[in-house]
Amino acid sequence: MNARTPLIVGNWKMHRDHLEAIQLLQRLAYHLTEEDTAEQETVVCPPFTALRSLQTLIQSDRMAVALGAQDCHPDPEGAHTGDISVPMLARLDVRYVVVGHSERRLHHGEDDALIARKARAALAGGLRPIVCVGEGETARESGQAEEVVLAQVRGSLVDVSPAEAADLVIAYEPVWAIGTGRTATPADAQDMAAAIRGALAERYDEATAAGIRILYGGSVKPANIRSLMTLDDVDGVLVGGASLSAEDFALIVGHRRGV
Ligand code: PEP
């Protein structure tokens, strides 16, 4: 048992308009018990267009769910058409922001240097960045998974100070497991999470590394959540597809219920 608060995050990606998002969150809240959300954090990351509606719903119904965003710009404001800044997110009570998701690395050409700037901007603005790393299939098959992932960890944390590092979250998401129904084995997820923690200890120190939460992501479902949450170095999960079903996500959040 460690002192890190478990963290369950749903990434809705480009799904659900703001009305559908309200319905989904209401359904989720209906299925969650107080016990499910106690002593762990539950976060949903809807599209930007739903953040304001969900902020209002969470506040008015006093839901034990926090808001996350799926991306941010590294600058606080400026001529950046189509982008959203950290201060804008903070004003909506957004507490977490995903940076460096593999879909943004792949489809928007985001590199580690940009992701580090986003992570620093999030921390400076009072948000907790969920920094995503993960190897592709080729790297996994050629035995280079750890090398690739640790290089991403180091590159994505450039200039993140030791004082800020406690608020970091790292999500290990093997690209070949995202949306494919294939999951890393618990042993592989644990090995990579431990390797990431080792790299964080080298970058900062043992105590800082011991306080940083590391999530696993990649086809997390109600059927595999328990085997992941028992791993020593895995402190939670980042869930894509299954977070779009209120019933499935509630089972994932309520994994301790043992149903
Ligand atoms: C993700 O996109 O972060 C993810 C883990 O997706 P899925 O759960 O659908 O594999």
mmCIF file of C-alpha atoms and ligand atoms in Angstrom:
data_model
loop_
_atom_site.group_PDB
_atom_site.id
_atom_site.type_symbol
_atom_site.label_atom_id
_atom_site.label_comp_id
_atom_site.label_asym_id
_atom_site.label_seq_id
_atom_site.Cartn_x
_atom_site.Cartn_y
_atom_site.Cartn_z
ATOM 1 C CA MET A 1 0.000 0.000 0.000
ATOM 2 C CA ASN A 2 1.379 3.434 -0.837
ATOM 3 C CA ALA A 3 0.236 6.967 -0.035
ATOM 4 C CA ARG A 4 -0.681 7.870 -3.599
ATOM 5 C CA THR A 5 -4.383 8.620 -4.106
ATOM 6 C CA PRO A 6 -5.764 6.370 -6.858
ATOM 7 C CA LEU A 7 -6.915 8.267 -9.938
ATOM 8 C CA ILE A 8 -9.465 7.082 -12.513
ATOM 9 C CA VAL A 9 -9.721 9.268 -15.616
ATOM 10 C CA GLY A 10 -12.190 9.018 -18.498
ATOM 11 C CA ASN A 11 -11.080 10.519 -21.804
ATOM 12 C CA TRP A 12 -14.156 11.116 -23.946
ATOM 13 C CA LYS A 13 -12.059 12.288 -26.918
ATOM 14 C CA MET A 14 -14.188 13.885 -29.692
ATOM 15 C CA HIS A 15 -17.405 12.236 -28.526
ATOM 16 C CA ARG A 16 -20.585 13.773 -27.065
ATOM 17 C CA ASP A 17 -21.865 17.297 -27.649
ATOM 18 C CA HIS A 18 -22.624 19.314 -24.539
ATOM 19 C CA LEU A 19 -26.181 17.977 -24.146
ATOM 20 C CA GLU A 20 -25.056 14.387 -24.550
ATOM 21 C CA ALA A 21 -22.212 15.057 -22.127
ATOM 22 C CA ILE A 22 -24.669 16.225 -19.475
ATOM 23 C CA GLN A 23 -26.668 13.008 -19.938
ATOM 24 C CA LEU A 24 -23.568 10.844 -19.739
ATOM 25 C CA LEU A 25 -22.347 12.483 -16.534
ATOM 26 C CA GLN A 26 -25.809 12.281 -14.966
ATOM 27 C CA ARG A 27 -26.003 8.577 -15.804
ATOM 28 C CA LEU A 28 -22.541 8.040 -14.371
ATOM 29 C CA ALA A 29 -23.468 9.832 -11.138
ATOM 30 C CA TYR A 30 -26.614 7.695 -10.910
ATOM 31 C CA HIS A 31 -24.526 4.517 -10.973
ATOM 32 C CA LEU A 32 -21.809 5.651 -8.562
ATOM 33 C CA THR A 33 -22.056 5.138 -4.831
ATOM 34 C CA GLU A 34 -20.385 7.343 -2.239
ATOM 35 C CA GLU A 35 -18.079 4.459 -1.453
ATOM 36 C CA ASP A 36 -16.973 4.194 -5.084
ATOM 37 C CA THR A 37 -15.610 7.723 -5.174
ATOM 38 C CA ALA A 38 -14.203 7.791 -1.609
ATOM 39 C CA GLU A 39 -10.422 7.815 -1.170
ATOM 40 C CA GLN A 40 -9.772 8.031 -4.877
ATOM 41 C CA GLU A 41 -10.195 10.703 -7.533
ATOM 42 C CA THR A 42 -12.571 10.346 -10.453
ATOM 43 C CA VAL A 43 -12.073 12.641 -13.436
ATOM 44 C CA VAL A 44 -13.849 13.019 -16.772
ATOM 45 C CA CYS A 45 -12.286 14.794 -19.753
ATOM 46 C CA PRO A 46 -15.076 15.834 -22.135
ATOM 47 C CA PRO A 47 -14.559 17.891 -25.305
ATOM 48 C CA PHE A 48 -13.907 21.595 -24.613
ATOM 49 C CA THR A 49 -17.457 22.480 -25.704
ATOM 50 C CA ALA A 50 -18.941 20.542 -22.770
ATOM 51 C CA LEU A 51 -16.695 21.830 -19.988
ATOM 52 C CA ARG A 52 -18.900 24.735 -18.953
ATOM 53 C CA SER A 53 -22.069 22.630 -18.833
ATOM 54 C CA LEU A 54 -20.374 19.914 -16.814
ATOM 55 C CA GLN A 55 -18.809 22.437 -14.445
ATOM 56 C CA THR A 56 -22.302 23.724 -13.640
ATOM 57 C CA LEU A 57 -23.710 20.201 -13.229
ATOM 58 C CA ILE A 58 -20.874 19.052 -10.959
ATOM 59 C CA GLN A 59 -21.275 22.150 -8.786
ATOM 60 C CA SER A 60 -25.047 22.086 -8.547
ATOM 61 C CA ASP A 61 -25.274 18.363 -7.817
ATOM 62 C CA ARG A 62 -22.113 18.315 -5.664
ATOM 63 C CA MET A 63 -20.771 15.392 -7.632
ATOM 64 C CA ALA A 64 -17.580 13.681 -6.486
ATOM 65 C CA VAL A 65 -16.176 13.929 -9.995
ATOM 66 C CA ALA A 66 -13.570 16.417 -11.208
ATOM 67 C CA LEU A 67 -13.094 17.873 -14.649
ATOM 68 C CA GLY A 68 -10.139 17.355 -16.928
ATOM 69 C CA ALA A 69 -9.369 18.777 -20.362
ATOM 70 C CA GLN A 70 -7.889 16.854 -23.275
ATOM 71 C CA ASP A 71 -5.236 19.393 -24.254
ATOM 72 C CA CYS A 72 -4.022 22.954 -23.678
ATOM 73 C CA HIS A 73 -1.807 25.533 -25.361
ATOM 74 C CA PRO A 74 1.507 26.333 -23.642
ATOM 75 C CA ASP A 75 0.891 30.104 -23.733
ATOM 76 C CA PRO A 76 -1.561 31.802 -21.376
ATOM 77 C CA GLU A 77 -3.040 33.857 -24.250
ATOM 78 C CA GLY A 78 -2.193 35.057 -27.727
ATOM 79 C CA ALA A 79 -2.831 34.729 -31.441
ATOM 80 C CA HIS A 80 -3.390 30.970 -31.464
ATOM 81 C CA THR A 81 -6.505 30.307 -33.470
ATOM 82 C CA GLY A 82 -8.399 27.276 -32.274
ATOM 83 C CA ASP A 83 -6.368 26.750 -29.122
ATOM 84 C CA ILE A 84 -7.415 26.844 -25.457
ATOM 85 C CA SER A 85 -5.195 28.152 -22.660
ATOM 86 C CA VAL A 86 -4.607 26.875 -19.137
ATOM 87 C CA PRO A 87 -6.105 30.005 -17.482
ATOM 88 C CA MET A 88 -9.298 29.469 -19.544
ATOM 89 C CA LEU A 89 -9.485 25.907 -18.262
ATOM 90 C CA ALA A 90 -8.738 26.918 -14.681
ATOM 91 C CA ARG A 91 -11.663 29.374 -14.780
ATOM 92 C CA LEU A 92 -13.918 26.384 -15.499
ATOM 93 C CA ASP A 93 -12.645 24.500 -12.442
ATOM 94 C CA VAL A 94 -10.709 22.098 -14.638
ATOM 95 C CA ARG A 95 -8.179 20.330 -12.406
ATOM 96 C CA TYR A 96 -6.376 18.031 -14.828
ATOM 97 C CA VAL A 97 -5.236 18.312 -18.412
ATOM 98 C CA VAL A 98 -4.071 15.490 -20.671
ATOM 99 C CA VAL A 99 -0.920 16.423 -22.598
ATOM 100 C CA GLY A 100 0.917 14.402 -25.193
ATOM 101 C CA HIS A 101 -1.805 11.835 -25.867
ATOM 102 C CA SER A 102 -0.573 9.524 -28.625
ATOM 103 C CA GLU A 103 -3.371 10.749 -30.907
ATOM 104 C CA ARG A 104 -1.969 14.283 -30.624
ATOM 105 C CA ARG A 105 1.611 13.087 -31.014
ATOM 106 C CA LEU A 106 0.557 11.202 -34.142
ATOM 107 C CA HIS A 107 -2.062 13.414 -35.807
ATOM 108 C CA HIS A 108 -0.855 16.854 -34.682
ATOM 109 C CA GLY A 109 2.881 16.200 -34.811
ATOM 110 C CA GLU A 110 3.378 17.022 -31.126
ATOM 111 C CA ASP A 111 6.868 16.287 -29.851
ATOM 112 C CA ASP A 112 8.316 15.931 -26.354
ATOM 113 C CA ALA A 113 9.528 19.552 -26.283
ATOM 114 C CA LEU A 114 6.032 20.915 -26.943
ATOM 115 C CA ILE A 115 4.528 18.486 -24.452
ATOM 116 C CA ALA A 116 7.015 19.669 -21.809
ATOM 117 C CA ARG A 117 5.949 23.267 -22.467
ATOM 118 C CA LYS A 118 2.310 22.285 -22.058
ATOM 119 C CA ALA A 119 3.060 20.369 -18.848
ATOM 120 C CA ARG A 120 4.935 23.384 -17.424
ATOM 121 C CA ALA A 121 2.093 25.728 -18.423
ATOM 122 C CA ALA A 122 -0.443 23.458 -16.727
ATOM 123 C CA LEU A 123 1.592 23.334 -13.509
ATOM 124 C CA ALA A 124 2.181 27.083 -13.536
ATOM 125 C CA GLY A 125 -1.567 27.623 -13.925
ATOM 126 C CA GLY A 126 -2.514 25.310 -11.047
ATOM 127 C CA LEU A 127 -3.606 22.321 -13.139
ATOM 128 C CA ARG A 128 -2.214 18.817 -12.940
ATOM 129 C CA PRO A 129 -0.897 17.582 -16.268
ATOM 130 C CA ILE A 130 -1.477 13.956 -17.222
ATOM 131 C CA VAL A 131 1.585 13.418 -19.396
ATOM 132 C CA CYS A 132 1.019 10.519 -21.802
ATOM 133 C CA VAL A 133 3.826 8.264 -22.974
ATOM 134 C CA GLY A 134 3.791 4.920 -24.730
ATOM 135 C CA GLU A 135 5.577 2.829 -27.306
ATOM 136 C CA GLY A 136 4.235 1.755 -30.686
ATOM 137 C CA GLU A 137 3.920 -1.824 -31.804
ATOM 138 C CA THR A 138 7.265 -1.906 -33.607
ATOM 139 C CA ALA A 139 9.159 -0.733 -30.545
ATOM 140 C CA ARG A 140 7.388 -3.329 -28.393
ATOM 141 C CA GLU A 141 8.175 -6.129 -30.842
ATOM 142 C CA SER A 142 11.813 -5.128 -31.220
ATOM 143 C CA GLY A 143 12.348 -4.996 -27.453
ATOM 144 C CA GLN A 144 12.776 -1.202 -27.383
ATOM 145 C CA ALA A 145 9.604 -0.332 -25.502
ATOM 146 C CA GLU A 146 11.315 0.777 -22.305
ATOM 147 C CA GLU A 147 13.933 2.839 -24.115
ATOM 148 C CA VAL A 148 11.246 4.659 -26.139
ATOM 149 C CA VAL A 149 8.996 5.294 -23.151
ATOM 150 C CA LEU A 150 11.747 6.515 -20.837
ATOM 151 C CA ALA A 151 13.034 8.874 -23.541
ATOM 152 C CA GLN A 152 9.494 10.300 -23.795
ATOM 153 C CA VAL A 153 9.307 10.666 -20.004
ATOM 154 C CA ARG A 154 12.611 12.559 -19.857
ATOM 155 C CA GLY A 155 11.809 14.682 -22.919
ATOM 156 C CA SER A 156 8.311 15.565 -21.746
ATOM 157 C CA LEU A 157 9.500 16.772 -18.342
ATOM 158 C CA VAL A 158 12.297 19.111 -19.398
ATOM 159 C CA ASP A 159 12.460 22.046 -16.986
ATOM 160 C CA VAL A 160 9.640 20.720 -14.798
ATOM 161 C CA SER A 161 11.063 21.595 -11.382
ATOM 162 C CA PRO A 162 11.273 19.178 -8.430
ATOM 163 C CA ALA A 163 8.834 21.411 -6.525
ATOM 164 C CA GLU A 164 6.260 21.118 -9.301
ATOM 165 C CA ALA A 165 6.814 17.418 -9.940
ATOM 166 C CA ALA A 166 4.553 16.279 -7.085
ATOM 167 C CA ASP A 167 1.549 17.428 -9.114
ATOM 168 C CA LEU A 168 2.533 15.467 -12.196
ATOM 169 C CA VAL A 169 0.649 12.434 -13.392
ATOM 170 C CA ILE A 170 2.245 10.125 -15.957
ATOM 171 C CA ALA A 171 0.010 7.900 -18.089
ATOM 172 C CA TYR A 172 1.678 4.884 -19.648
ATOM 173 C CA GLU A 173 -0.394 4.066 -22.703
ATOM 174 C CA PRO A 174 1.114 1.579 -25.140
ATOM 175 C CA VAL A 175 -0.105 2.835 -28.521
ATOM 176 C CA TRP A 176 -0.920 -0.686 -29.723
ATOM 177 C CA ALA A 177 -3.345 -1.098 -26.810
ATOM 178 C CA ILE A 178 -5.352 2.096 -27.385
ATOM 179 C CA GLY A 179 -8.823 1.379 -28.752
ATOM 180 C CA THR A 180 -7.766 -2.066 -29.938
ATOM 181 C CA GLY A 181 -9.123 -4.321 -27.197
ATOM 182 C CA ARG A 182 -5.556 -5.496 -26.532
ATOM 183 C CA THR A 183 -4.223 -4.710 -23.060
ATOM 184 C CA ALA A 184 -0.691 -4.910 -21.724
ATOM 185 C CA THR A 185 -0.374 -7.852 -19.368
ATOM 186 C CA PRO A 186 -0.414 -6.797 -15.709
ATOM 187 C CA ALA A 187 3.254 -7.839 -15.519
ATOM 188 C CA ASP A 188 4.196 -5.639 -18.503
ATOM 189 C CA ALA A 189 2.189 -2.692 -17.123
ATOM 190 C CA GLN A 190 3.868 -3.074 -13.719
ATOM 191 C CA ASP A 191 7.362 -3.422 -15.247
ATOM 192 C CA MET A 192 6.938 -0.268 -17.317
ATOM 193 C CA ALA A 193 5.406 1.710 -14.454
ATOM 194 C CA ALA A 194 8.333 0.680 -12.231
ATOM 195 C CA ALA A 195 10.806 1.688 -14.947
ATOM 196 C CA ILE A 196 9.069 5.072 -15.259
ATOM 197 C CA ARG A 197 9.249 5.545 -11.496
ATOM 198 C CA GLY A 198 12.943 4.694 -11.653
ATOM 199 C CA ALA A 199 13.478 7.358 -14.337
ATOM 200 C CA LEU A 200 11.570 9.873 -12.191
ATOM 201 C CA ALA A 201 13.808 9.025 -9.214
ATOM 202 C CA GLU A 202 16.878 9.668 -11.368
ATOM 203 C CA ARG A 203 15.416 12.918 -12.674
ATOM 204 C CA TYR A 204 14.234 14.113 -9.244
ATOM 205 C CA ASP A 205 14.776 11.924 -6.169
ATOM 206 C CA GLU A 206 13.291 8.784 -4.631
ATOM 207 C CA ALA A 207 10.801 10.627 -2.409
ATOM 208 C CA THR A 208 9.509 12.796 -5.255
ATOM 209 C CA ALA A 209 9.226 9.796 -7.571
ATOM 210 C CA ALA A 210 7.361 7.870 -4.875
ATOM 211 C CA GLY A 211 4.721 10.615 -4.780
ATOM 212 C CA ILE A 212 4.053 10.860 -8.525
ATOM 213 C CA ARG A 213 1.036 8.954 -9.788
ATOM 214 C CA ILE A 214 1.468 6.654 -12.754
ATOM 215 C CA LEU A 215 -1.601 5.504 -14.682
ATOM 216 C CA TYR A 216 -2.049 2.695 -17.176
ATOM 217 C CA GLY A 217 -4.153 3.284 -20.293
ATOM 218 C CA GLY A 218 -5.078 1.065 -23.216
ATOM 219 C CA SER A 219 -8.347 -0.885 -23.508
ATOM 220 C CA VAL A 220 -9.138 -0.716 -19.794
ATOM 221 C CA LYS A 221 -12.525 -2.384 -19.181
ATOM 222 C CA PRO A 222 -14.566 -3.556 -16.183
ATOM 223 C CA ALA A 223 -13.142 -7.034 -16.811
ATOM 224 C CA ASN A 224 -9.471 -6.040 -16.411
ATOM 225 C CA ILE A 225 -9.583 -3.088 -13.993
ATOM 226 C CA ARG A 226 -8.998 -5.106 -10.847
ATOM 227 C CA SER A 227 -5.853 -6.798 -12.104
ATOM 228 C CA LEU A 228 -4.434 -3.360 -12.996
ATOM 229 C CA MET A 229 -5.356 -1.582 -9.761
ATOM 230 C CA THR A 230 -3.533 -4.138 -7.623
ATOM 231 C CA LEU A 231 -0.151 -3.409 -9.257
ATOM 232 C CA ASP A 232 2.411 -1.743 -6.983
ATOM 233 C CA ASP A 233 3.393 1.072 -9.334
ATOM 234 C CA VAL A 234 0.092 1.591 -11.160
ATOM 235 C CA ASP A 235 -1.950 4.222 -9.331
ATOM 236 C CA GLY A 236 -4.937 4.410 -11.620
ATOM 237 C CA VAL A 237 -6.114 4.267 -15.197
ATOM 238 C CA LEU A 238 -6.801 6.464 -18.198
ATOM 239 C CA VAL A 239 -9.860 5.085 -19.953
ATOM 240 C CA GLY A 240 -10.997 5.916 -23.491
ATOM 241 C CA GLY A 241 -13.770 3.832 -25.061
ATOM 242 C CA ALA A 242 -15.167 2.346 -21.843
ATOM 243 C CA SER A 243 -15.609 5.815 -20.312
ATOM 244 C CA LEU A 244 -18.337 6.540 -22.894
ATOM 245 C CA SER A 245 -20.576 3.982 -21.222
ATOM 246 C CA ALA A 246 -21.810 5.261 -17.854
ATOM 247 C CA GLU A 247 -22.385 1.675 -16.715
ATOM 248 C CA ASP A 248 -18.912 0.445 -17.686
ATOM 249 C CA PHE A 249 -17.128 3.502 -16.337
ATOM 250 C CA ALA A 250 -19.053 3.198 -13.060
ATOM 251 C CA LEU A 251 -17.882 -0.422 -12.781
ATOM 252 C CA ILE A 252 -14.311 0.741 -13.406
ATOM 253 C CA VAL A 253 -14.558 3.517 -10.805
ATOM 254 C CA GLY A 254 -16.299 1.097 -8.417
ATOM 255 C CA HIS A 255 -13.720 -1.667 -8.921
ATOM 256 C CA ARG A 256 -13.372 -2.161 -5.168
ATOM 257 C CA ARG A 257 -17.007 -3.243 -4.883
ATOM 258 C CA GLY A 258 -16.080 -6.697 -6.089
ATOM 259 C CA VAL A 259 -19.248 -7.263 -8.164
HETATM 260 C C1 PEP B 1 -6.964 6.485 -24.551
HETATM 261 O O1 PEP B 1 -7.244 6.937 -25.643
HETATM 262 O O2 PEP B 1 -6.360 7.183 -23.720
HETATM 263 C C2 PEP B 1 -7.359 5.120 -24.257
HETATM 264 C C3 PEP B 1 -6.750 4.501 -23.287
HETATM 265 O O3 PEP B 1 -8.338 4.564 -25.052
HETATM 266 P P1 PEP B 1 -9.008 3.106 -24.884
HETATM 267 O O4 PEP B 1 -9.351 2.929 -23.434
HETATM 268 O O5 PEP B 1 -10.225 3.151 -25.756
HETATM 269 O O6 PEP B 1 -7.996 2.119 -25.339
#
